[in-house]
mmCIF file of C-alpha atoms in Angstrom:
data_model
loop_
_atom_site.group_PDB
_atom_site.id
_atom_site.type_symbol
_atom_site.label_atom_id
_atom_site.label_comp_id
_atom_site.label_asym_id
_atom_site.label_seq_id
_atom_site.Cartn_x
_atom_site.Cartn_y
_atom_site.Cartn_z
ATOM 1 C CA MET A 20 -0.206 -0.461 -0.136
ATOM 2 C CA SER A 21 1.619 3.484 -1.043
ATOM 3 C CA GLU A 22 2.067 6.328 1.481
ATOM 4 C CA PHE A 23 -1.247 8.898 1.827
ATOM 5 C CA ILE A 24 -0.799 11.910 0.492
ATOM 6 C CA TYR A 25 -3.092 14.821 0.665
ATOM 7 C CA SER A 26 -4.354 16.975 -2.403
ATOM 8 C CA ILE A 27 -6.292 20.435 -3.040
ATOM 9 C CA ARG A 28 -8.203 21.932 -5.623
ATOM 10 C CA TYR A 29 -8.155 25.060 -6.408
ATOM 11 C CA ASN A 30 -11.003 27.845 -6.818
ATOM 12 C CA LYS A 31 -10.072 29.234 -10.218
ATOM 13 C CA ALA A 32 -13.135 31.732 -9.809
ATOM 14 C CA LYS A 33 -10.894 32.841 -7.032
ATOM 15 C CA VAL A 34 -7.289 32.731 -7.141
ATOM 16 C CA ALA A 35 -4.928 32.090 -9.695
ATOM 17 C CA PRO A 36 -4.093 28.057 -9.192
ATOM 18 C CA LYS A 37 -0.223 27.397 -7.458
ATOM 19 C CA ILE A 38 0.775 23.860 -9.414
ATOM 20 C CA SER A 39 4.227 22.060 -8.088
ATOM 21 C CA ASN A 40 3.007 18.629 -7.822
ATOM 22 C CA GLN A 41 -0.279 18.532 -10.502
ATOM 23 C CA VAL A 42 -3.104 16.034 -9.720
ATOM 24 C CA ALA A 43 -2.726 14.375 -13.128
ATOM 25 C CA TRP A 44 -6.276 14.738 -14.255
ATOM 26 C CA GLU A 45 -7.223 18.141 -13.138
ATOM 27 C CA ASN A 46 -4.895 21.251 -14.096
ATOM 28 C CA ALA A 47 -5.919 23.155 -10.879
ATOM 29 C CA ALA A 48 -5.100 20.677 -8.084
ATOM 30 C CA THR A 49 -2.057 19.483 -6.571
ATOM 31 C CA TYR A 50 -0.789 17.631 -4.230
ATOM 32 C CA ILE A 51 0.350 18.718 -0.798
ATOM 33 C CA ASN A 52 1.836 18.144 2.153
ATOM 34 C CA LYS A 53 -0.811 17.780 5.257
ATOM 35 C CA LEU A 54 -2.198 20.740 6.018
ATOM 36 C CA ASP A 55 -3.983 22.289 9.167
ATOM 37 C CA PHE A 56 -6.219 24.164 7.002
ATOM 38 C CA ILE A 57 -8.133 25.362 9.674
ATOM 39 C CA LEU A 58 -6.176 28.068 10.562
ATOM 40 C CA GLU A 59 -5.540 29.024 6.912
ATOM 41 C CA PRO A 60 -7.514 31.704 5.956
ATOM 42 C CA GLU A 61 -7.304 31.465 2.280
ATOM 43 C CA TRP A 62 -9.649 27.769 3.061
ATOM 44 C CA HIS A 63 -12.213 30.158 5.125
ATOM 45 C CA ALA A 64 -12.305 32.415 2.098
ATOM 46 C CA GLY A 65 -12.667 29.715 -0.400
ATOM 47 C CA SER A 66 -9.716 29.947 -2.532
ATOM 48 C CA TYR A 67 -9.463 25.745 -2.422
ATOM 49 C CA TYR A 68 -11.178 22.697 -0.806
ATOM 50 C CA VAL A 69 -9.250 19.763 0.161
ATOM 51 C CA GLN A 70 -9.887 16.875 -1.964
ATOM 52 C CA GLU A 71 -9.124 13.378 -2.964
ATOM 53 C CA SER A 72 -6.969 13.383 -5.645
ATOM 54 C CA SER A 73 -8.643 10.320 -6.789
ATOM 55 C CA SER A 74 -12.283 11.593 -6.732
ATOM 56 C CA MET A 75 -11.204 14.628 -9.077
ATOM 57 C CA PHE A 76 -11.344 12.130 -11.472
ATOM 58 C CA LEU A 77 -14.997 13.217 -11.848
ATOM 59 C CA GLY A 78 -14.007 16.257 -13.577
ATOM 60 C CA TYR A 79 -11.968 14.595 -15.864
ATOM 61 C CA ILE A 80 -15.538 12.650 -16.638
ATOM 62 C CA LEU A 81 -17.462 16.133 -17.111
ATOM 63 C CA GLU A 82 -14.807 17.143 -19.478
ATOM 64 C CA GLN A 83 -14.341 14.043 -21.619
ATOM 65 C CA ILE A 84 -18.671 14.643 -21.929
ATOM 66 C CA SER A 85 -17.983 18.491 -22.640
ATOM 67 C CA VAL A 86 -20.503 19.269 -20.040
ATOM 68 C CA GLU A 87 -18.872 22.423 -20.065
ATOM 69 C CA LYS A 88 -20.463 23.213 -23.682
ATOM 70 C CA GLN A 89 -23.997 22.506 -22.577
ATOM 71 C CA ASP A 90 -26.166 24.339 -20.472
ATOM 72 C CA VAL A 91 -27.508 21.566 -17.859
ATOM 73 C CA ILE A 92 -29.783 20.699 -15.041
ATOM 74 C CA ALA A 93 -27.040 18.810 -13.061
ATOM 75 C CA LEU A 94 -27.671 16.714 -9.707
ATOM 76 C CA ASP A 95 -25.372 15.671 -7.426
ATOM 77 C CA LEU A 96 -27.667 12.847 -4.762
ATOM 78 C CA CYS A 97 -25.676 12.133 -2.054
ATOM 79 C CA ALA A 98 -23.667 15.949 -1.901
ATOM 80 C CA ALA A 99 -21.968 15.889 1.440
ATOM 81 C CA PRO A 100 -19.545 17.735 2.313
ATOM 82 C CA GLY A 101 -19.214 19.044 -1.042
ATOM 83 C CA GLY A 102 -16.201 18.174 -2.948
ATOM 84 C CA LYS A 103 -17.889 17.215 -5.936
ATOM 85 C CA SER A 104 -20.485 19.797 -5.574
ATOM 86 C CA THR A 105 -17.781 22.624 -6.063
ATOM 87 C CA HIS A 106 -15.984 20.688 -8.585
ATOM 88 C CA ILE A 107 -19.110 19.983 -10.336
ATOM 89 C CA LEU A 108 -19.719 24.093 -10.431
ATOM 90 C CA ASP A 109 -16.318 24.366 -11.874
ATOM 91 C CA LYS A 110 -17.122 22.455 -14.997
ATOM 92 C CA LEU A 111 -20.040 23.753 -15.440
ATOM 93 C CA ASN A 112 -20.944 26.925 -17.688
ATOM 94 C CA LYS A 113 -22.813 29.936 -16.039
ATOM 95 C CA ASN A 114 -26.189 28.944 -17.858
ATOM 96 C CA SER A 115 -25.641 25.720 -15.892
ATOM 97 C CA ILE A 116 -27.190 25.147 -12.480
ATOM 98 C CA LEU A 117 -26.683 22.375 -9.960
ATOM 99 C CA ILE A 118 -29.361 20.797 -7.342
ATOM 100 C CA SER A 119 -26.409 19.421 -4.613
ATOM 101 C CA ASN A 120 -28.415 17.409 -2.190
ATOM 102 C CA GLU A 121 -27.826 15.920 1.205
ATOM 103 C CA LEU A 122 -30.412 13.568 3.212
ATOM 104 C CA VAL A 123 -28.692 13.809 6.710
ATOM 105 C CA PRO A 124 -29.129 17.628 8.629
ATOM 106 C CA LYS A 125 -25.587 17.784 9.915
ATOM 107 C CA ARG A 126 -24.411 16.823 6.868
ATOM 108 C CA ASN A 127 -26.505 19.468 4.989
ATOM 109 C CA ALA A 128 -25.358 21.720 6.673
ATOM 110 C CA ILE A 129 -21.752 21.280 6.175
ATOM 111 C CA LEU A 130 -22.441 20.816 2.385
ATOM 112 C CA LYS A 131 -23.904 23.984 2.682
ATOM 113 C CA GLU A 132 -21.007 26.178 4.258
ATOM 114 C CA ASN A 133 -18.855 24.449 2.151
ATOM 115 C CA LEU A 134 -20.853 25.798 -0.942
ATOM 116 C CA ILE A 135 -21.204 29.511 0.433
ATOM 117 C CA ARG A 136 -17.378 29.264 0.810
ATOM 118 C CA TRP A 137 -16.944 28.341 -2.784
ATOM 119 C CA GLY A 138 -19.713 31.089 -4.264
ATOM 120 C CA ASN A 139 -20.898 29.971 -7.054
ATOM 121 C CA SER A 140 -25.147 31.625 -6.820
ATOM 122 C CA ASN A 141 -26.084 28.789 -9.764
ATOM 123 C CA VAL A 142 -26.771 26.237 -7.001
ATOM 124 C CA ILE A 143 -29.613 24.882 -5.233
ATOM 125 C CA VAL A 144 -29.149 23.046 -1.759
ATOM 126 C CA THR A 145 -31.714 20.441 -0.891
ATOM 127 C CA GLN A 146 -32.840 17.598 1.864
ATOM 128 C CA ASN A 147 -34.413 14.950 0.602
ATOM 129 C CA GLU A 148 -34.506 10.999 0.280
ATOM 130 C CA THR A 149 -33.595 10.202 -3.195
ATOM 131 C CA LYS A 150 -37.447 8.413 -3.196
ATOM 132 C CA TYR A 151 -38.631 12.285 -3.833
ATOM 133 C CA PHE A 152 -36.285 12.428 -6.992
ATOM 134 C CA ASN A 153 -39.251 10.186 -8.806
ATOM 135 C CA SER A 154 -41.868 13.255 -9.504
ATOM 136 C CA PHE A 155 -38.775 14.842 -11.673
ATOM 137 C CA ASN A 156 -39.469 12.801 -15.160
ATOM 138 C CA GLN A 157 -36.222 13.141 -17.237
ATOM 139 C CA PHE A 158 -35.528 16.011 -15.850
ATOM 140 C CA PHE A 159 -32.115 16.220 -15.017
ATOM 141 C CA ASP A 160 -29.239 16.084 -17.525
ATOM 142 C CA VAL A 161 -26.375 15.063 -15.323
ATOM 143 C CA VAL A 162 -26.463 12.987 -11.919
ATOM 144 C CA VAL A 163 -23.266 12.376 -9.829
ATOM 145 C CA VAL A 164 -24.613 9.410 -7.366
ATOM 146 C CA ASP A 165 -21.045 9.342 -5.334
ATOM 147 C CA ALA A 166 -22.840 6.207 -3.381
ATOM 148 C CA PRO A 167 -22.587 5.157 0.513
ATOM 149 C CA CYS A 168 -20.509 2.317 0.671
ATOM 150 C CA SER A 169 -18.595 -0.118 2.675
ATOM 151 C CA GLY A 170 -15.440 2.135 2.680
ATOM 152 C CA GLU A 171 -12.412 0.086 2.114
ATOM 153 C CA GLY A 172 -10.605 2.943 -0.417
ATOM 154 C CA LEU A 173 -10.702 5.207 2.804
ATOM 155 C CA PHE A 174 -8.534 2.317 5.065
ATOM 156 C CA LYS A 175 -5.067 4.291 3.880
ATOM 157 C CA ARG A 176 -6.240 7.750 5.228
ATOM 158 C CA ASN A 177 -7.630 6.162 7.905
ATOM 159 C CA PRO A 178 -6.725 2.939 9.513
ATOM 160 C CA ASP A 179 -9.244 3.272 12.045
ATOM 161 C CA ALA A 180 -11.984 2.823 9.502
ATOM 162 C CA MET A 181 -11.482 -1.132 9.052
ATOM 163 C CA LYS A 182 -12.572 -2.279 12.580
ATOM 164 C CA GLU A 183 -15.909 -0.627 10.939
ATOM 165 C CA TRP A 184 -15.987 -2.907 7.775
ATOM 166 C CA SER A 185 -17.601 -5.893 7.718
ATOM 167 C CA GLU A 186 -19.742 -8.441 5.346
ATOM 168 C CA GLU A 187 -23.365 -7.552 6.564
ATOM 169 C CA ASN A 188 -22.837 -3.821 5.643
ATOM 170 C CA VAL A 189 -20.710 -4.642 1.927
ATOM 171 C CA ALA A 190 -24.504 -6.386 1.877
ATOM 172 C CA MET A 191 -26.646 -3.416 3.236
ATOM 173 C CA CYS A 192 -24.532 -0.878 1.480
ATOM 174 C CA ALA A 193 -24.892 -3.069 -1.912
ATOM 175 C CA THR A 194 -29.450 -2.964 -1.772
ATOM 176 C CA ARG A 195 -29.115 0.886 -0.472
ATOM 177 C CA GLN A 196 -27.362 1.772 -3.609
ATOM 178 C CA ARG A 197 -29.706 -0.245 -5.606
ATOM 179 C CA GLU A 198 -32.626 1.374 -4.304
ATOM 180 C CA ILE A 199 -30.861 4.749 -4.654
ATOM 181 C CA LEU A 200 -30.338 3.773 -8.551
ATOM 182 C CA GLN A 201 -33.655 2.733 -9.134
ATOM 183 C CA HIS A 202 -35.484 5.845 -7.945
ATOM 184 C CA ILE A 203 -33.271 8.539 -10.035
ATOM 185 C CA ILE A 204 -33.335 6.539 -13.247
ATOM 186 C CA PRO A 205 -37.027 8.063 -14.506
ATOM 187 C CA ALA A 206 -35.148 11.395 -13.233
ATOM 188 C CA ILE A 207 -32.130 11.782 -15.878
ATOM 189 C CA ARG A 208 -33.621 12.576 -19.146
ATOM 190 C CA GLU A 209 -32.894 9.975 -22.304
ATOM 191 C CA ASP A 210 -29.038 10.820 -23.665
ATOM 192 C CA GLY A 211 -28.564 12.493 -20.022
ATOM 193 C CA TYR A 212 -25.639 11.230 -17.912
ATOM 194 C CA LEU A 213 -25.479 8.961 -14.913
ATOM 195 C CA ILE A 214 -21.945 8.791 -13.069
ATOM 196 C CA TYR A 215 -22.005 6.619 -10.157
ATOM 197 C CA SER A 216 -18.831 6.241 -7.697
ATOM 198 C CA THR A 217 -17.943 4.744 -4.576
ATOM 199 C CA CYS A 218 -14.883 4.498 -1.845
ATOM 200 C CA THR A 219 -14.892 0.493 -2.134
ATOM 201 C CA PHE A 220 -13.361 -2.544 -4.023
ATOM 202 C CA GLN A 221 -16.330 -4.740 -3.959
ATOM 203 C CA GLN A 222 -17.867 -5.596 -6.581
ATOM 204 C CA CYS A 223 -21.524 -6.319 -6.080
ATOM 205 C CA GLU A 224 -20.880 -2.269 -4.845
ATOM 206 C CA ASN A 225 -19.639 -1.280 -7.944
ATOM 207 C CA GLU A 226 -19.672 -3.782 -11.218
ATOM 208 C CA ASP A 227 -22.934 -5.267 -10.085
ATOM 209 C CA GLN A 228 -24.523 -1.931 -9.807
ATOM 210 C CA ILE A 229 -22.816 -0.877 -13.416
ATOM 211 C CA SER A 230 -24.378 -4.626 -14.946
ATOM 212 C CA PHE A 231 -28.078 -3.223 -13.695
ATOM 213 C CA LEU A 232 -27.844 -0.088 -14.822
ATOM 214 C CA LEU A 233 -26.694 -1.321 -18.157
ATOM 215 C CA GLN A 234 -29.857 -3.903 -17.830
ATOM 216 C CA ASN A 235 -32.198 -1.053 -17.298
ATOM 217 C CA GLY A 236 -31.216 1.550 -20.137
ATOM 218 C CA PHE A 237 -28.056 2.583 -20.198
ATOM 219 C CA GLU A 238 -24.759 2.290 -22.042
ATOM 220 C CA LEU A 239 -20.951 3.243 -20.579
ATOM 221 C CA VAL A 240 -19.334 6.081 -21.844
ATOM 222 C CA ASP A 241 -16.049 5.505 -23.861
ATOM 223 C CA ILE A 242 -13.317 7.632 -21.214
ATOM 224 C CA ASP A 243 -9.957 7.917 -22.441
ATOM 225 C CA ALA A 244 -8.076 7.063 -19.423
ATOM 226 C CA SER A 245 -5.436 5.541 -20.984
ATOM 227 C CA THR A 246 -2.456 8.192 -19.872
ATOM 228 C CA PHE A 247 -2.622 8.013 -16.242
ATOM 229 C CA GLU A 248 -0.919 4.845 -14.878
ATOM 230 C CA GLU A 249 -2.064 4.891 -11.810
ATOM 231 C CA ILE A 250 -5.310 4.053 -12.449
ATOM 232 C CA SER A 251 -6.441 0.269 -13.351
ATOM 233 C CA SER A 252 -9.932 -0.769 -15.276
ATOM 234 C CA GLY A 253 -12.913 -2.479 -13.728
ATOM 235 C CA SER A 254 -13.966 -6.031 -14.284
ATOM 236 C CA ILE A 255 -16.333 -4.352 -17.212
ATOM 237 C CA LYS A 256 -14.640 -1.729 -19.696
ATOM 238 C CA ASN A 257 -14.391 1.754 -19.473
ATOM 239 C CA THR A 258 -15.446 1.243 -15.158
ATOM 240 C CA PHE A 259 -12.297 2.499 -13.231
ATOM 241 C CA ARG A 260 -10.605 1.693 -10.228
ATOM 242 C CA PHE A 261 -7.944 3.530 -8.107
ATOM 243 C CA GLU A 262 -6.029 1.014 -5.855
ATOM 244 C CA LEU A 263 -4.837 1.612 -2.746
ATOM 245 C CA GLU A 264 -1.461 0.287 -4.304
ATOM 246 C CA LYS A 265 -0.868 2.827 -7.444
ATOM 247 C CA VAL A 266 -3.012 5.726 -6.145
ATOM 248 C CA LYS A 267 -1.152 8.875 -3.867
ATOM 249 C CA GLY A 268 -5.175 9.448 -2.741
ATOM 250 C CA SER A 269 -7.620 7.430 -1.213
ATOM 251 C CA GLY A 270 -9.603 4.120 -3.094
ATOM 252 C CA PHE A 271 -11.913 4.684 -5.526
ATOM 253 C CA PHE A 272 -14.346 3.787 -8.593
ATOM 254 C CA ILE A 273 -16.263 5.325 -11.042
ATOM 255 C CA ALA A 274 -18.145 4.798 -14.163
ATOM 256 C CA CYS A 275 -19.913 7.263 -16.717
ATOM 257 C CA LEU A 276 -23.323 5.887 -18.401
ATOM 258 C CA ARG A 277 -25.674 7.074 -20.861
ATOM 259 C CA LYS A 278 -28.822 7.491 -20.739
ATOM 260 C CA ILE A 279 -30.612 5.542 -23.746
ATOM 261 C CA LYS A 280 -33.614 4.443 -23.214
ATOM 262 C CA SER A 281 -36.175 4.289 -20.120
ATOM 263 C CA SER A 282 -36.799 1.285 -18.776
ATOM 264 C CA ASN A 283 -39.486 0.142 -15.642
ATOM 265 C CA ASN A 284 -37.934 -3.342 -15.694
ATOM 266 C CA TYR A 285 -37.661 -2.369 -11.796
ATOM 267 C CA SER A 286 -40.209 -1.376 -9.211
ATOM 268 C CA ILE A 287 -39.879 2.078 -6.692
ATOM 269 C CA ASN A 288 -42.586 3.025 -4.456
ATOM 270 C CA GLN A 289 -43.480 6.495 -5.911
ATOM 271 C CA THR A 290 -44.321 9.363 -4.040
ATOM 272 C CA ASN A 291 -45.961 12.816 -4.372
ATOM 273 C CA LYS A 292 -45.739 14.829 -1.494
ATOM 274 C CA ILE A 293 -45.371 18.100 -1.960
ATOM 275 C CA PHE A 294 -42.668 20.500 -0.066
ATOM 276 C CA TYR A 295 -43.636 23.861 1.136
ATOM 277 C CA ASN A 296 -40.968 25.736 0.786
ATOM 278 C CA LYS A 297 -41.572 29.635 1.845
ATOM 279 C CA ILE A 298 -40.392 31.372 -1.107
ATOM 280 C CA GLU A 299 -41.653 34.768 -1.926
ATOM 281 C CA THR A 300 -40.295 37.292 -4.855
ATOM 282 C CA ILE A 301 -39.574 40.684 -3.247
ATOM 283 C CA GLN A 302 -38.505 43.842 -4.603
ATOM 284 C CA PHE A 303 -35.342 45.418 -3.300
ATOM 285 C CA LYS A 304 -34.217 48.612 -4.570
ATOM 286 C CA ASN A 305 -30.317 48.636 -3.297
ATOM 287 C CA LEU A 306 -29.241 45.052 -5.095
ATOM 288 C CA GLY A 307 -27.295 47.258 -7.694
ATOM 289 C CA GLU A 308 -25.262 48.535 -4.828
ATOM 290 C CA TRP A 309 -24.236 45.193 -3.173
ATOM 291 C CA ILE A 310 -24.308 42.652 -5.918
ATOM 292 C CA GLU A 311 -22.513 42.914 -9.722
ATOM 293 C CA ASN A 312 -24.856 42.991 -13.131
ATOM 294 C CA SER A 313 -27.947 42.688 -10.587
ATOM 295 C CA GLU A 314 -30.406 43.343 -13.737
ATOM 296 C CA GLN A 315 -29.804 39.574 -13.685
ATOM 297 C CA TYR A 316 -30.904 38.374 -10.763
ATOM 298 C CA ASN A 317 -34.551 38.430 -8.880
ATOM 299 C CA THR A 318 -34.604 38.729 -5.022
ATOM 300 C CA TYR A 319 -36.480 36.401 -2.844
ATOM 301 C CA SER A 320 -37.141 36.359 0.594
ATOM 302 C CA PHE A 321 -36.762 32.496 2.396
ATOM 303 C CA LYS A 322 -36.266 32.246 6.100
ATOM 304 C CA GLU A 323 -36.764 35.442 6.813
ATOM 305 C CA ASN A 324 -33.761 36.673 4.811
ATOM 306 C CA LEU A 325 -33.043 37.960 1.434
ATOM 307 C CA TYR A 326 -31.607 35.842 -1.663
ATOM 308 C CA ILE A 327 -30.703 35.924 -4.882
ATOM 309 C CA ILE A 328 -30.756 33.617 -8.281
ATOM 310 C CA ASN A 329 -30.599 34.501 -11.706
ATOM 311 C CA LYS A 330 -33.722 35.188 -13.681
ATOM 312 C CA LYS A 331 -32.836 32.035 -16.203
ATOM 313 C CA PHE A 332 -32.940 29.273 -13.192
ATOM 314 C CA ASP A 333 -36.436 30.787 -11.968
ATOM 315 C CA SER A 334 -38.386 27.871 -13.648
ATOM 316 C CA ILE A 335 -36.070 25.744 -12.132
ATOM 317 C CA LEU A 336 -36.276 26.807 -8.523
ATOM 318 C CA TYR A 337 -40.315 26.855 -8.589
ATOM 319 C CA ALA A 338 -40.088 23.229 -9.396
ATOM 320 C CA ILE A 339 -37.364 22.220 -6.900
ATOM 321 C CA LYS A 340 -39.422 24.571 -4.263
ATOM 322 C CA ASN A 341 -42.764 22.401 -4.940
ATOM 323 C CA ASN A 342 -41.156 18.954 -4.483
ATOM 324 C CA LEU A 343 -38.229 19.225 -2.497
ATOM 325 C CA TYR A 344 -37.025 20.560 1.109
ATOM 326 C CA ILE A 345 -34.775 23.406 0.055
ATOM 327 C CA THR A 346 -32.117 24.420 2.560
ATOM 328 C CA TYR A 347 -30.266 26.845 0.363
ATOM 329 C CA PHE A 348 -30.339 28.431 -2.815
ATOM 330 C CA GLY A 349 -28.522 31.456 -5.044
ATOM 331 C CA VAL A 350 -26.596 33.555 -2.841
ATOM 332 C CA GLU A 351 -28.343 34.835 0.255
ATOM 333 C CA ILE A 352 -27.090 38.757 0.774
ATOM 334 C CA GLY A 353 -28.904 39.599 3.966
ATOM 335 C CA ILE A 354 -31.967 40.591 5.894
ATOM 336 C CA LEU A 355 -33.656 43.758 6.268
ATOM 337 C CA LYS A 356 -34.257 45.097 9.709
ATOM 338 C CA LYS A 357 -36.403 48.003 9.583
ATOM 339 C CA ASP A 358 -35.192 49.027 6.228
ATOM 340 C CA ILE A 359 -31.824 48.589 7.210
ATOM 341 C CA PHE A 360 -29.821 46.238 5.649
ATOM 342 C CA ILE A 361 -27.486 44.305 7.421
ATOM 343 C CA PRO A 362 -24.944 41.944 4.434
ATOM 344 C CA ALA A 363 -25.033 38.267 4.981
ATOM 345 C CA HIS A 364 -21.890 36.266 4.994
ATOM 346 C CA ALA A 365 -22.727 34.196 2.119
ATOM 347 C CA LEU A 366 -22.374 37.567 0.302
ATOM 348 C CA ALA A 367 -18.612 38.561 1.411
ATOM 349 C CA LEU A 368 -17.835 35.153 -0.098
ATOM 350 C CA SER A 369 -19.805 34.795 -2.921
ATOM 351 C CA THR A 370 -18.175 35.473 -6.482
ATOM 352 C CA VAL A 371 -21.137 38.127 -7.798
ATOM 353 C CA ILE A 372 -20.533 40.999 -4.884
ATOM 354 C CA ASN A 373 -20.116 44.108 -5.993
ATOM 355 C CA LYS A 374 -16.217 44.738 -6.832
ATOM 356 C CA SER A 375 -16.833 48.367 -5.343
ATOM 357 C CA ILE A 376 -17.137 47.993 -2.363
ATOM 358 C CA ASP A 377 -14.954 49.449 -0.036
ATOM 359 C CA LYS A 378 -12.465 46.546 1.241
ATOM 360 C CA VAL A 379 -9.189 46.354 4.039
ATOM 361 C CA GLU A 380 -6.389 44.060 3.316
ATOM 362 C CA VAL A 381 -4.985 42.695 6.538
ATOM 363 C CA ASP A 382 -2.010 40.103 7.566
ATOM 364 C CA LYS A 383 -2.727 36.623 8.367
ATOM 365 C CA LYS A 384 -2.607 37.016 11.940
ATOM 366 C CA ILE A 385 -5.106 39.877 11.916
ATOM 367 C CA ALA A 386 -7.258 37.603 9.603
ATOM 368 C CA VAL A 387 -7.268 34.800 11.955
ATOM 369 C CA ASN A 388 -8.238 37.045 14.513
ATOM 370 C CA TYR A 389 -11.255 38.672 12.586
ATOM 371 C CA LEU A 390 -11.578 34.372 11.713
ATOM 372 C CA LYS A 391 -11.540 33.702 15.373
ATOM 373 C CA LYS A 392 -14.583 36.382 16.174
ATOM 374 C CA ASN A 393 -11.855 38.806 18.163
ATOM 375 C CA GLU A 394 -11.931 42.490 18.225
ATOM 376 C CA ILE A 395 -9.432 44.055 15.409
ATOM 377 C CA GLN A 396 -7.618 46.939 15.137
ATOM 378 C CA LEU A 397 -6.701 48.379 12.218
ATOM 379 C CA GLU A 398 -6.084 51.955 11.378
ATOM 380 C CA TYR A 399 -8.756 53.474 9.214
ATOM 381 C CA ASN A 400 -9.783 57.155 8.040
ATOM 382 C CA LYS A 401 -13.823 57.430 7.744
ATOM 383 C CA GLN A 402 -16.048 59.757 8.839
ATOM 384 C CA LYS A 403 -18.777 57.906 8.970
ATOM 385 C CA SER A 404 -20.130 54.412 9.580
ATOM 386 C CA THR A 405 -19.294 51.641 6.143
ATOM 387 C CA TRP A 406 -19.919 48.326 6.073
ATOM 388 C CA CYS A 407 -16.446 46.956 4.645
ATOM 389 C CA ILE A 408 -14.654 43.651 3.337
ATOM 390 C CA ILE A 409 -11.799 42.628 5.203
ATOM 391 C CA GLN A 410 -9.674 40.676 2.944
ATOM 392 C CA HIS A 411 -6.597 38.522 3.531
ATOM 393 C CA VAL A 412 -4.491 38.229 -0.177
ATOM 394 C CA GLN A 413 -6.946 39.870 -2.311
ATOM 395 C CA LEU A 414 -9.244 37.138 -0.799
ATOM 396 C CA ASN A 415 -12.536 38.547 0.997
ATOM 397 C CA ILE A 416 -12.837 36.522 4.012
ATOM 398 C CA GLY A 417 -16.250 38.582 5.780
ATOM 399 C CA TRP A 418 -17.359 41.730 7.162
ATOM 400 C CA ILE A 419 -16.833 44.177 9.045
ATOM 401 C CA LYS A 420 -18.097 47.535 9.654
ATOM 402 C CA ILE A 421 -15.912 50.399 10.579
ATOM 403 C CA LEU A 422 -17.322 53.202 13.159
ATOM 404 C CA GLN A 423 -15.847 56.730 14.059
ATOM 405 C CA ASN A 424 -14.068 54.517 17.163
ATOM 406 C CA ARG A 425 -13.773 50.917 16.867
ATOM 407 C CA VAL A 426 -14.539 48.111 14.185
ATOM 408 C CA ASN A 427 -17.308 45.386 14.526
ATOM 409 C CA ASN A 428 -16.559 42.268 13.138
ATOM 410 C CA TYR A 429 -19.438 40.930 11.338
ATOM 411 C CA LEU A 430 -18.465 37.476 11.208
ATOM 412 C CA PRO A 431 -21.654 34.729 11.895
ATOM 413 C CA ASN A 432 -20.537 32.738 15.467
ATOM 414 C CA HIS A 433 -21.275 29.410 13.525
ATOM 415 C CA TRP A 434 -18.606 30.232 11.423
ATOM 416 C CA ARG A 435 -15.480 31.511 14.071
ATOM 417 C CA ILE A 436 -12.121 29.518 14.409
ATOM 418 C CA LEU A 437 -12.922 27.413 17.666
ATOM 419 C CA LYS A 438 -9.382 26.095 17.664
ATOM 420 C CA GLN A 439 -6.421 27.688 19.692
#
């Protein structure tokens, strides 16, 4: 078993990648020494994501099927903690949208935070069992199923995971994976794509699931991985295994399939439950002061806060809100309290924020102090109260408000660094 080596993938919308030891199949990623990223302001700003190099092969597949040249509705079905969702967003064009789903509430909260750090506005986060996607008949162009699995591929990174492995868990995972696939098949349009992956090596969780899809209206897509010596072929052509002995990251299995016809040769439990997300369009006359190209966006009230999403996605948002439980969408821009606007942390980290908003550049010590929600001392010359973005190495970290005799730290409490 080779040594495990960490890797990060840069957010090219925020920073120019610094590549010294590139991941072969992702030009925005590099191998690194182990990093305590919690104390790194650049991570909090969303300039990179700490991600397994093996799982980055998803991005290579998305490039191979030319997803950036199409306007697509994409779904990341089992999305937490968010590595694959942020990667998918990197590969989509500006006219495409991602629905990022995670059922478990605590994991959904982590997913949402990682997507907020990444800064994209073309995303909707949902929290649903897979059976609720049955109502979306041929709705999605690309679906990624990184299925819950028995986890053998994690043994190199986390040897303690071996203690949790059992044949019973393998069988349970295989059954669950089959149910997930049964539920999602009707939601994929004909000629659409399903990318299936796990972090295990069990045939019943990998090739057997692919065989099931091949019997139910799918064909495997020819993906050329011949230049990558680290990648092995699965027992079915055009399935790929990342063996622990060969790769620097964790073990992984992945395959890309195209839906060529509908099939009903399996039973699924249809559900017609409607989720009532209270999302209302409102007028916010000052939107242009806070975001770029404000005429392209609608403003919504959701969970008492203001959100924006591009007008071109309104019909998709409507379809999602009536059939799935939404936890986040677009960009949360702030809240109105008695007609006073207080900007949201998500707006500070977004890529749509108005570039003319005042900024204050600080060193790492002050940036970390800010991220610990401490008082900070700055030199400034302001005659009146002013909202400012605090930056480190020209990366937005969050909001401060400069008053005549002090600086208020507006980092939300649940975003603060607790580690000393």
